[in-house]
PDB file of C-alpha atoms in Angstrom:
ATOM      1  CA  MET V  16      -0.106   0.021  -0.548  1.00  0.00           C
ATOM      2  CA  ALA V  17       1.239   3.650  -0.661  1.00  0.00           C
ATOM      3  CA  ILE V  18      -0.070   4.672   1.997  1.00  0.00           C
ATOM      4  CA  LEU V  19       3.014   2.592   4.439  1.00  0.00           C
ATOM      5  CA  ASP V  20       5.368   3.379   2.174  1.00  0.00           C
ATOM      6  CA  HIS V  21       8.673   4.329   3.771  1.00  0.00           C
ATOM      7  CA  HIS V  22       9.240   7.280   1.272  1.00  0.00           C
ATOM      8  CA  HIS V  23       4.977   8.397   1.942  1.00  0.00           C
ATOM      9  CA  PRO V  24       5.404  12.270   2.200  1.00  0.00           C
ATOM     10  CA  TRP V  25       2.816  11.843   5.544  1.00  0.00           C
ATOM     11  CA  LEU V  26       5.655   9.970   6.823  1.00  0.00           C
ATOM     12  CA  PHE V  27       7.594  13.138   6.591  1.00  0.00           C
ATOM     13  CA  VAL V  28       5.072  15.188   8.028  1.00  0.00           C
ATOM     14  CA  PHE V  29       4.613  13.344  10.616  1.00  0.00           C
ATOM     15  CA  GLY V  30       8.407  12.811  11.969  1.00  0.00           C
ATOM     16  CA  VAL V  31       9.062  16.440  11.095  1.00  0.00           C
ATOM     17  CA  LEU V  32       6.000  17.487  13.852  1.00  0.00           C
ATOM     18  CA  GLY V  33       7.199  15.158  16.354  1.00  0.00           C
ATOM     19  CA  ASN V  34      10.391  16.272  16.599  1.00  0.00           C
ATOM     20  CA  ILE V  35       9.360  20.129  16.981  1.00  0.00           C
ATOM     21  CA  ILE V  36       6.865  18.998  19.622  1.00  0.00           C
ATOM     22  CA  SER V  37       8.912  16.556  20.643  1.00  0.00           C
ATOM     23  CA  LEU V  38      11.927  19.404  21.379  1.00  0.00           C
ATOM     24  CA  LEU V  39       9.360  21.510  23.049  1.00  0.00           C
ATOM     25  CA  VAL V  40       8.844  19.160  25.918  1.00  0.00           C
ATOM     26  CA  PHE V  41      12.410  18.388  26.506  1.00  0.00           C
ATOM     27  CA  LEU V  42      12.670  21.701  27.094  1.00  0.00           C
ATOM     28  CA  ALA V  43       9.638  22.142  29.321  1.00  0.00           C
ATOM     29  CA  PRO V  44      11.900  21.789  32.249  1.00  0.00           C
ATOM     30  CA  LEU V  45      13.933  24.893  31.694  1.00  0.00           C
ATOM     31  CA  SER V  46      11.867  27.388  33.961  1.00  0.00           C
ATOM     32  CA  THR V  47      12.787  24.692  36.728  1.00  0.00           C
ATOM     33  CA  PHE V  48      17.094  24.657  35.731  1.00  0.00           C
ATOM     34  CA  ILE V  49      16.987  28.594  35.848  1.00  0.00           C
ATOM     35  CA  ARG V  50      15.390  28.790  39.039  1.00  0.00           C
ATOM     36  CA  ILE V  51      17.606  25.978  39.952  1.00  0.00           C
ATOM     37  CA  TRP V  52      20.639  28.051  38.687  1.00  0.00           C
ATOM     38  CA  LYS V  53      19.423  31.349  40.331  1.00  0.00           C
ATOM     39  CA  ALA V  54      18.600  29.689  43.961  1.00  0.00           C
ATOM     40  CA  LYS V  55      22.446  27.956  43.646  1.00  0.00           C
ATOM     41  CA  SER V  56      20.587  24.709  45.078  1.00  0.00           C
ATOM     42  CA  THR V  57      18.868  21.720  43.472  1.00  0.00           C
ATOM     43  CA  MET V  58      15.579  22.809  46.807  1.00  0.00           C
ATOM     44  CA  GLY V  59      14.679  19.225  47.093  1.00  0.00           C
ATOM     45  CA  PHE V  60      13.949  18.247  43.091  1.00  0.00           C
ATOM     46  CA  HIS V  61      14.617  14.449  41.756  1.00  0.00           C
ATOM     47  CA  SER V  62      17.454  13.855  38.863  1.00  0.00           C
ATOM     48  CA  VAL V  63      15.752  10.983  37.889  1.00  0.00           C
ATOM     49  CA  PRO V  64      13.572  12.027  35.503  1.00  0.00           C
ATOM     50  CA  TYR V  65      16.307  13.351  33.502  1.00  0.00           C
ATOM     51  CA  ILE V  66      18.269  10.653  33.947  1.00  0.00           C
ATOM     52  CA  VAL V  67      15.825   8.206  32.491  1.00  0.00           C
ATOM     53  CA  ALA V  68      14.754  10.498  29.587  1.00  0.00           C
ATOM     54  CA  LEU V  69      18.470  10.394  28.605  1.00  0.00           C
ATOM     55  CA  PHE V  70      18.623   6.679  28.432  1.00  0.00           C
ATOM     56  CA  SER V  71      16.356   6.146  27.460  1.00  0.00           C
ATOM     57  CA  SER V  72      17.005   8.432  24.155  1.00  0.00           C
ATOM     58  CA  MET V  73      19.869   6.530  23.996  1.00  0.00           C
ATOM     59  CA  LEU V  74      18.239   3.154  23.947  1.00  0.00           C
ATOM     60  CA  TRP V  75      15.535   4.601  20.916  1.00  0.00           C
ATOM     61  CA  ILE V  76      18.942   6.228  19.006  1.00  0.00           C
ATOM     62  CA  TYR V  77      20.864   2.577  18.958  1.00  0.00           C
ATOM     63  CA  TYR V  78      17.016   0.990  17.984  1.00  0.00           C
ATOM     64  CA  ALA V  79      16.789   4.412  15.275  1.00  0.00           C
ATOM     65  CA  TYR V  80      20.578   2.546  14.574  1.00  0.00           C
ATOM     66  CA  ILE V  81      20.053  -0.927  13.663  1.00  0.00           C
ATOM     67  CA  LYS V  82      16.646  -0.908  12.382  1.00  0.00           C
ATOM     68  CA  LYS V  83      17.952   1.971   9.418  1.00  0.00           C
ATOM     69  CA  ASN V  84      15.446   4.595   7.562  1.00  0.00           C
ATOM     70  CA  ALA V  85      14.689   6.631  11.013  1.00  0.00           C
ATOM     71  CA  ILE V  86      16.828   9.785  10.998  1.00  0.00           C
ATOM     72  CA  LEU V  87      14.155  11.937  12.524  1.00  0.00           C
ATOM     73  CA  LEU V  88      14.030   8.975  15.504  1.00  0.00           C
ATOM     74  CA  ILE V  89      17.451   9.377  15.566  1.00  0.00           C
ATOM     75  CA  SER V  90      17.832  13.379  15.697  1.00  0.00           C
ATOM     76  CA  ILE V  91      14.791  14.068  17.698  1.00  0.00           C
ATOM     77  CA  ASN V  92      16.990  11.541  20.639  1.00  0.00           C
ATOM     78  CA  SER V  93      19.836  13.190  19.321  1.00  0.00           C
ATOM     79  CA  LEU V  94      18.774  16.731  20.923  1.00  0.00           C
ATOM     80  CA  GLY V  95      17.181  14.527  23.565  1.00  0.00           C
ATOM     81  CA  ILE V  96      20.650  13.501  24.752  1.00  0.00           C
ATOM     82  CA  LEU V  97      22.126  16.620  24.460  1.00  0.00           C
ATOM     83  CA  ILE V  98      20.057  18.384  26.756  1.00  0.00           C
ATOM     84  CA  GLU V  99      19.102  15.782  29.355  1.00  0.00           C
ATOM     85  CA  THR V 100      22.761  15.668  29.331  1.00  0.00           C
ATOM     86  CA  ILE V 101      23.251  19.276  30.686  1.00  0.00           C
ATOM     87  CA  TYR V 102      20.043  19.448  33.015  1.00  0.00           C
ATOM     88  CA  VAL V 103      22.156  16.431  34.442  1.00  0.00           C
ATOM     89  CA  LEU V 104      25.136  18.259  34.921  1.00  0.00           C
ATOM     90  CA  LEU V 105      23.542  21.294  36.544  1.00  0.00           C
ATOM     91  CA  PHE V 106      22.157  19.357  38.799  1.00  0.00           C
ATOM     92  CA  LEU V 107      25.315  17.807  39.723  1.00  0.00           C
ATOM     93  CA  ILE V 108      26.534  21.978  40.258  1.00  0.00           C
ATOM     94  CA  PHE V 109      24.026  22.300  42.300  1.00  0.00           C
ATOM     95  CA  ALA V 110      23.441  19.302  44.553  1.00  0.00           C
ATOM     96  CA  SER V 111      23.760  18.617  47.909  1.00  0.00           C
ATOM     97  CA  LYS V 112      26.718  16.479  48.164  1.00  0.00           C
ATOM     98  CA  LYS V 113      24.079  13.456  49.256  1.00  0.00           C
ATOM     99  CA  ALA V 114      22.384  13.973  46.486  1.00  0.00           C
ATOM    100  CA  ARG V 115      24.993  14.591  43.991  1.00  0.00           C
ATOM    101  CA  ARG V 116      25.996  10.298  45.175  1.00  0.00           C
ATOM    102  CA  HIS V 117      22.322   9.494  44.655  1.00  0.00           C
ATOM    103  CA  THR V 118      22.419  11.520  41.309  1.00  0.00           C
ATOM    104  CA  LEU V 119      26.135   9.864  40.417  1.00  0.00           C
ATOM    105  CA  THR V 120      24.389   5.930  41.403  1.00  0.00           C
ATOM    106  CA  GLU V 121      22.099   6.500  39.116  1.00  0.00           C
ATOM    107  CA  LEU V 122      23.189   8.123  35.920  1.00  0.00           C
ATOM    108  CA  PHE V 123      26.232   5.107  36.521  1.00  0.00           C
ATOM    109  CA  VAL V 124      23.037   2.431  36.829  1.00  0.00           C
ATOM    110  CA  SER V 125      21.714   4.396  33.586  1.00  0.00           C
ATOM    111  CA  ILE V 126      24.678   3.932  31.333  1.00  0.00           C
ATOM    112  CA  GLY V 127      25.879   0.405  32.964  1.00  0.00           C
ATOM    113  CA  GLY V 128      22.131  -0.644  31.826  1.00  0.00           C
ATOM    114  CA  PHE V 129      22.372   0.615  28.337  1.00  0.00           C
ATOM    115  CA  ALA V 130      26.222  -0.726  27.756  1.00  0.00           C
ATOM    116  CA  LEU V 131      24.606  -4.222  28.672  1.00  0.00           C
ATOM    117  CA  ILE V 132      21.721  -4.443  26.617  1.00  0.00           C
ATOM    118  CA  PHE V 133      24.125  -3.127  23.785  1.00  0.00           C
ATOM    119  CA  VAL V 134      27.284  -5.542  24.367  1.00  0.00           C
ATOM    120  CA  VAL V 135      24.385  -8.962  25.315  1.00  0.00           C
ATOM    121  CA  SER V 136      22.590  -7.436  22.116  1.00  0.00           C
ATOM    122  CA  TRP V 137      25.123  -6.744  19.173  1.00  0.00           C
ATOM    123  CA  PHE V 138      27.207  -9.865  20.083  1.00  0.00           C
ATOM    124  CA  SER V 139      24.711 -12.357  20.648  1.00  0.00           C
ATOM    125  CA  PHE V 140      21.713 -11.258  18.591  1.00  0.00           C
ATOM    126  CA  SER V 141      21.627 -10.265  14.714  1.00  0.00           C
ATOM    127  CA  GLY V 142      19.159  -9.154  12.045  1.00  0.00           C
ATOM    128  CA  GLU V 143      15.914  -8.535  12.585  1.00  0.00           C
ATOM    129  CA  VAL V 144      16.139 -10.823  16.318  1.00  0.00           C
ATOM    130  CA  ARG V 145      18.246  -8.522  17.315  1.00  0.00           C
ATOM    131  CA  ILE V 146      15.883  -5.347  16.280  1.00  0.00           C
ATOM    132  CA  SER V 147      13.077  -7.136  17.793  1.00  0.00           C
ATOM    133  CA  LEU V 148      14.554  -7.249  21.042  1.00  0.00           C
ATOM    134  CA  VAL V 149      16.190  -3.634  21.126  1.00  0.00           C
ATOM    135  CA  GLY V 150      12.581  -2.248  19.858  1.00  0.00           C
ATOM    136  CA  TRP V 151      11.025  -3.937  22.513  1.00  0.00           C
ATOM    137  CA  ILE V 152      13.321  -2.526  25.190  1.00  0.00           C
ATOM    138  CA  CYS V 153      12.460   0.217  24.392  1.00  0.00           C
ATOM    139  CA  VAL V 154       8.713  -0.197  24.768  1.00  0.00           C
ATOM    140  CA  SER V 155       8.529  -1.211  28.010  1.00  0.00           C
ATOM    141  CA  VAL V 156      11.329   1.787  29.319  1.00  0.00           C
ATOM    142  CA  SER V 157       8.746   4.107  27.155  1.00  0.00           C
ATOM    143  CA  THR V 158       5.387   2.163  28.926  1.00  0.00           C
ATOM    144  CA  ALA V 159       6.914   2.655  32.208  1.00  0.00           C
ATOM    145  CA  VAL V 160       7.477   5.983  31.697  1.00  0.00           C
ATOM    146  CA  PHE V 161       4.284   7.384  30.412  1.00  0.00           C
ATOM    147  CA  ALA V 162       2.316   5.687  33.503  1.00  0.00           C
ATOM    148  CA  ALA V 163       4.283   7.958  35.679  1.00  0.00           C
ATOM    149  CA  PRO V 164       1.634  11.160  35.677  1.00  0.00           C
ATOM    150  CA  LEU V 165      -0.720   8.744  37.343  1.00  0.00           C
ATOM    151  CA  SER V 166       0.648   9.613  40.503  1.00  0.00           C
ATOM    152  CA  VAL V 167      -0.559  14.143  39.606  1.00  0.00           C
ATOM    153  CA  VAL V 168      -4.134  12.201  38.080  1.00  0.00           C
ATOM    154  CA  PHE V 169      -4.676  11.164  41.532  1.00  0.00           C
ATOM    155  CA  GLN V 170      -3.435  13.769  43.449  1.00  0.00           C
ATOM    156  CA  VAL V 171      -5.749  16.184  41.115  1.00  0.00           C
ATOM    157  CA  ILE V 172      -8.719  14.255  41.665  1.00  0.00           C
ATOM    158  CA  ARG V 173      -8.057  13.872  45.670  1.00  0.00           C
ATOM    159  CA  THR V 174      -7.192  17.631  45.750  1.00  0.00           C
ATOM    160  CA  LYS V 175      -9.520  19.394  43.265  1.00  0.00           C
ATOM    161  CA  SER V 176      -7.025  21.262  42.052  1.00  0.00           C
ATOM    162  CA  VAL V 177      -4.769  21.670  38.752  1.00  0.00           C
ATOM    163  CA  GLU V 178      -1.921  23.478  40.091  1.00  0.00           C
ATOM    164  CA  PHE V 179       0.256  19.776  38.962  1.00  0.00           C
ATOM    165  CA  LEU V 180      -1.346  19.925  35.814  1.00  0.00           C
ATOM    166  CA  PRO V 181      -0.290  22.822  33.046  1.00  0.00           C
ATOM    167  CA  PHE V 182      -2.212  22.643  30.402  1.00  0.00           C
ATOM    168  CA  TYR V 183       0.286  23.656  27.792  1.00  0.00           C
ATOM    169  CA  LEU V 184       2.490  20.667  28.676  1.00  0.00           C
ATOM    170  CA  SER V 185       0.383  18.703  28.641  1.00  0.00           C
ATOM    171  CA  PHE V 186      -1.536  19.513  25.123  1.00  0.00           C
ATOM    172  CA  PHE V 187       2.167  19.334  23.611  1.00  0.00           C
ATOM    173  CA  LEU V 188       2.463  16.321  25.373  1.00  0.00           C
ATOM    174  CA  THR V 189      -0.891  14.171  24.105  1.00  0.00           C
ATOM    175  CA  THR V 190       0.039  16.029  20.369  1.00  0.00           C
ATOM    176  CA  SER V 191       3.564  14.060  20.059  1.00  0.00           C
ATOM    177  CA  ALA V 192       2.116  10.996  20.752  1.00  0.00           C
ATOM    178  CA  ILE V 193      -0.451  11.594  17.990  1.00  0.00           C
ATOM    179  CA  MET V 194       2.712  12.494  15.664  1.00  0.00           C
ATOM    180  CA  TRP V 195       4.446   9.568  16.459  1.00  0.00           C
ATOM    181  CA  PHE V 196       2.093   7.117  16.544  1.00  0.00           C
ATOM    182  CA  GLY V 197       1.220   8.188  13.263  1.00  0.00           C
ATOM    183  CA  TYR V 198       4.941   7.936  12.733  1.00  0.00           C
ATOM    184  CA  GLY V 199       5.177   4.614  13.429  1.00  0.00           C
ATOM    185  CA  VAL V 200       1.987   3.349  11.891  1.00  0.00           C
ATOM    186  CA  MET V 201       4.281   4.572   8.321  1.00  0.00           C
ATOM    187  CA  MET V 202       6.559   2.885   8.838  1.00  0.00           C
ATOM    188  CA  LYS V 203       4.886   0.004   9.899  1.00  0.00           C
ATOM    189  CA  ASP V 204       6.421  -0.257  13.021  1.00  0.00           C
ATOM    190  CA  LEU V 205       4.616  -1.321  15.881  1.00  0.00           C
ATOM    191  CA  ARG V 206       7.313  -1.041  18.493  1.00  0.00           C
ATOM    192  CA  ILE V 207       7.392   2.351  17.952  1.00  0.00           C
ATOM    193  CA  ALA V 208       3.707   3.009  17.592  1.00  0.00           C
ATOM    194  CA  LEU V 209       1.928   1.023  20.378  1.00  0.00           C
ATOM    195  CA  PRO V 210       3.847   3.097  23.899  1.00  0.00           C
ATOM    196  CA  ASN V 211       2.110   6.209  22.299  1.00  0.00           C
ATOM    197  CA  ILE V 212      -1.338   5.116  22.215  1.00  0.00           C
ATOM    198  CA  LEU V 213      -1.478   4.783  26.170  1.00  0.00           C
ATOM    199  CA  GLY V 214       0.977   8.335  25.855  1.00  0.00           C
ATOM    200  CA  PHE V 215      -2.192   9.916  24.040  1.00  0.00           C
ATOM    201  CA  PHE V 216      -4.542   8.510  26.320  1.00  0.00           C
ATOM    202  CA  LEU V 217      -3.226   9.707  29.349  1.00  0.00           C
ATOM    203  CA  GLY V 218      -2.587  12.750  28.021  1.00  0.00           C
ATOM    204  CA  LEU V 219      -6.147  13.356  26.648  1.00  0.00           C
ATOM    205  CA  LEU V 220      -6.891  11.965  30.360  1.00  0.00           C
ATOM    206  CA  GLN V 221      -4.758  15.018  32.083  1.00  0.00           C
ATOM    207  CA  ILE V 222      -6.605  17.367  30.070  1.00  0.00           C
ATOM    208  CA  LEU V 223      -9.756  16.051  30.718  1.00  0.00           C
ATOM    209  CA  LEU V 224      -9.326  16.524  34.587  1.00  0.00           C
ATOM    210  CA  TYR V 225      -8.356  19.585  33.820  1.00  0.00           C
ATOM    211  CA  LEU V 226     -10.793  21.251  31.713  1.00  0.00           C
ATOM    212  CA  VAL V 227     -12.916  19.429  34.902  1.00  0.00           C
ATOM    213  CA  TYR V 228     -11.077  21.007  38.078  1.00  0.00           C
ATOM    214  CA  ARG V 229      -9.608  24.554  36.675  1.00  0.00           C
ATOM    215  CA  LYS V 230     -12.406  26.364  37.858  1.00  0.00           C
ATOM    216  CA  ALA V 231     -13.478  23.774  40.605  1.00  0.00           C
ATOM    217  CA  LYS V 232     -12.366  25.370  44.571  1.00  0.00           C
ATOM    218  CA  PRO V 233      -9.596  23.046  46.117  1.00  0.00           C
ATOM    219  CA  ALA V 234      -9.925  20.941  48.915  1.00  0.00           C
ATOM    220  CA  ILE V 235      -8.198  20.820  51.936  1.00  0.00           C
ATOM    221  CA  VAL V 236      -6.615  17.622  52.934  1.00  0.00           C
ATOM    222  CA  ILE V 237      -4.786  17.534  56.304  1.00  0.00           C
ATOM    223  CA  GLU V 238      -1.780  15.012  55.996  1.00  0.00           C
ATOM    224  CA  GLU V 239       0.369  14.263  58.521  1.00  0.00           C
ATOM    225  CA  GLU V 240       3.059  13.669  55.720  1.00  0.00           C
ATOM    226  CA  GLU V 241       2.388  13.948  52.745  1.00  0.00           C
ATOM    227  CA  PRO V 242       5.045  11.326  50.992  1.00  0.00           C
ATOM    228  CA  LYS V 243       8.115  13.052  48.481  1.00  0.00           C
ATOM    229  CA  LYS V 244       6.975  13.239  45.013  1.00  0.00           C
ATOM    230  CA  MET V 245       9.152  13.452  41.853  1.00  0.00           C
ATOM    231  CA  SER V 246       8.855  15.986  39.671  1.00  0.00           C
ATOM    232  CA  GLN V 247       7.426  14.796  36.572  1.00  0.00           C
ATOM    233  CA  ASP V 248       9.519  16.952  33.762  1.00  0.00           C
ATOM    234  CA  HIS V 249       9.174  14.063  30.225  1.00  0.00           C
ATOM    235  CA  VAL V 250       7.614  12.292  28.946  1.00  0.00           C
ATOM    236  CA  VAL V 251       8.894   9.842  26.317  1.00  0.00           C
ATOM    237  CA  VAL V 252       7.147  10.353  23.233  1.00  0.00           C
ATOM    238  CA  GLY V 253       7.595   7.362  21.300  1.00  0.00           C
ATOM    239  CA  ILE V 254      10.702   8.079  22.536  1.00  0.00           C
ATOM    240  CA  GLU V 255      10.456   9.642  25.809  1.00  0.00           C
ATOM    241  CA  LEU V 256       9.892  12.314  28.221  1.00  0.00           C
ATOM    242  CA  GLN V 257       7.908  12.657  31.413  1.00  0.00           C
ATOM    243  CA  GLN V 258       5.776  16.066  32.711  1.00  0.00           C
ATOM    244  CA  ASP V 259       7.104  18.615  34.675  1.00  0.00           C
ATOM    245  CA  THR V 260       4.522  19.269  37.544  1.00  0.00           C
ATOM    246  CA  THR V 261       6.219  21.130  39.372  1.00  0.00           C
ATOM    247  CA  SER V 262       6.625  24.143  37.422  1.00  0.00           C
ATOM    248  CA  SER V 263       3.530  25.917  38.510  1.00  0.00           C
ATOM    249  CA  GLN V 264       3.980  25.443  42.303  1.00  0.00           C
ATOM    250  CA  THR V 265       3.997  27.965  44.599  1.00  0.00           C
ATOM    251  CA  ILE V 266       5.531  26.150  47.191  1.00  0.00           C
ATOM    252  CA  HIS V 267       8.991  24.815  46.182  1.00  0.00           C
ATOM    253  CA  PRO V 268      10.042  21.476  47.244  1.00  0.00           C
ATOM    254  CA  VAL V 269      13.424  22.000  50.656  1.00  0.00           C
ATOM    255  CA  ASP V 270      16.172  19.863  49.974  1.00  0.00           C
ATOM    256  CA  SER V 271      16.244  17.815  52.666  1.00  0.00           C
ATOM    257  CA  ASP V 272      20.407  17.429  52.956  1.00  0.00           C
ATOM    258  CA  THR V 273      19.981  21.345  53.561  1.00  0.00           C
ATOM    259  CA  CYS V 274      17.165  21.112  57.027  1.00  0.00           C
ATOM    260  CA  SER V 275      19.066  17.835  58.668  1.00  0.00           C
ATOM    261  CA  ASN V 276      19.290  19.878  61.326  1.00  0.00           C
ATOM    262  CA  SER V 277      15.687  21.053  61.145  1.00  0.00           C
ATOM    263  CA  SER V 278      11.963  19.779  61.706  1.00  0.00           C
ATOM    264  CA  VAL V 279      10.790  20.212  58.258  1.00  0.00           C
ATOM    265  CA  THR V 280      10.611  16.686  56.449  1.00  0.00           C
ATOM    266  CA  SER V 281      11.059  16.962  52.516  1.00  0.00           C
ATOM    267  CA  LYS V 282       8.580  16.134  50.651  1.00  0.00           C
TER     268      LYS V 282
END
């Protein structure tokens, strides 16, 4: 069928639009890092979302390389690696000693995991078997990252507040999922299209929640201690990323390392 031809113009359209929108999502945490730069402190933010996004981008570049004819997948993930590396470096510069140790450990585990996947897949498998193996690993990572915003969905329902749910970010995440789903369909690659089905429905759910609760009176929730939540700075767009739900907060999280002698509990 001509519509599924790898040279079909719609493949290029979906890929280019996916690149543009995914770049906007990659840049979503920029405001967070401007705050970190000005405060000279990570202010309790976690490095995990950026390291996971870096890991995912490396995997998708490897997959695109062995699959061939996926230059637009390589281009956006190359930018992703560059941007996420800058984020992680800034985090390492301004983090406390304890947070820096945790970040370095997470970074080494991520790089080590990628190296292990590369070595095993490259030297133990070949052809379609290798492509399929790496592709389904990418799907697993992408699905896990797409599922991360569920914690914020529950929080919005519980508090009846959209403070932690930026509308435009949710919109772009949903749109990017559509673009990369279309790209995967045009490529006849289920492994690219599949995780974006979940990404689309979760993004749509967030938009609907925003519309429902944007004018609702926030519920007053009294808790003895609120569990520490990881900021969602990216979502994997057929490739990566999590959302930045911290950019709209008016109460900054507290770095537990800088308050070890106080009675404040990091959350």
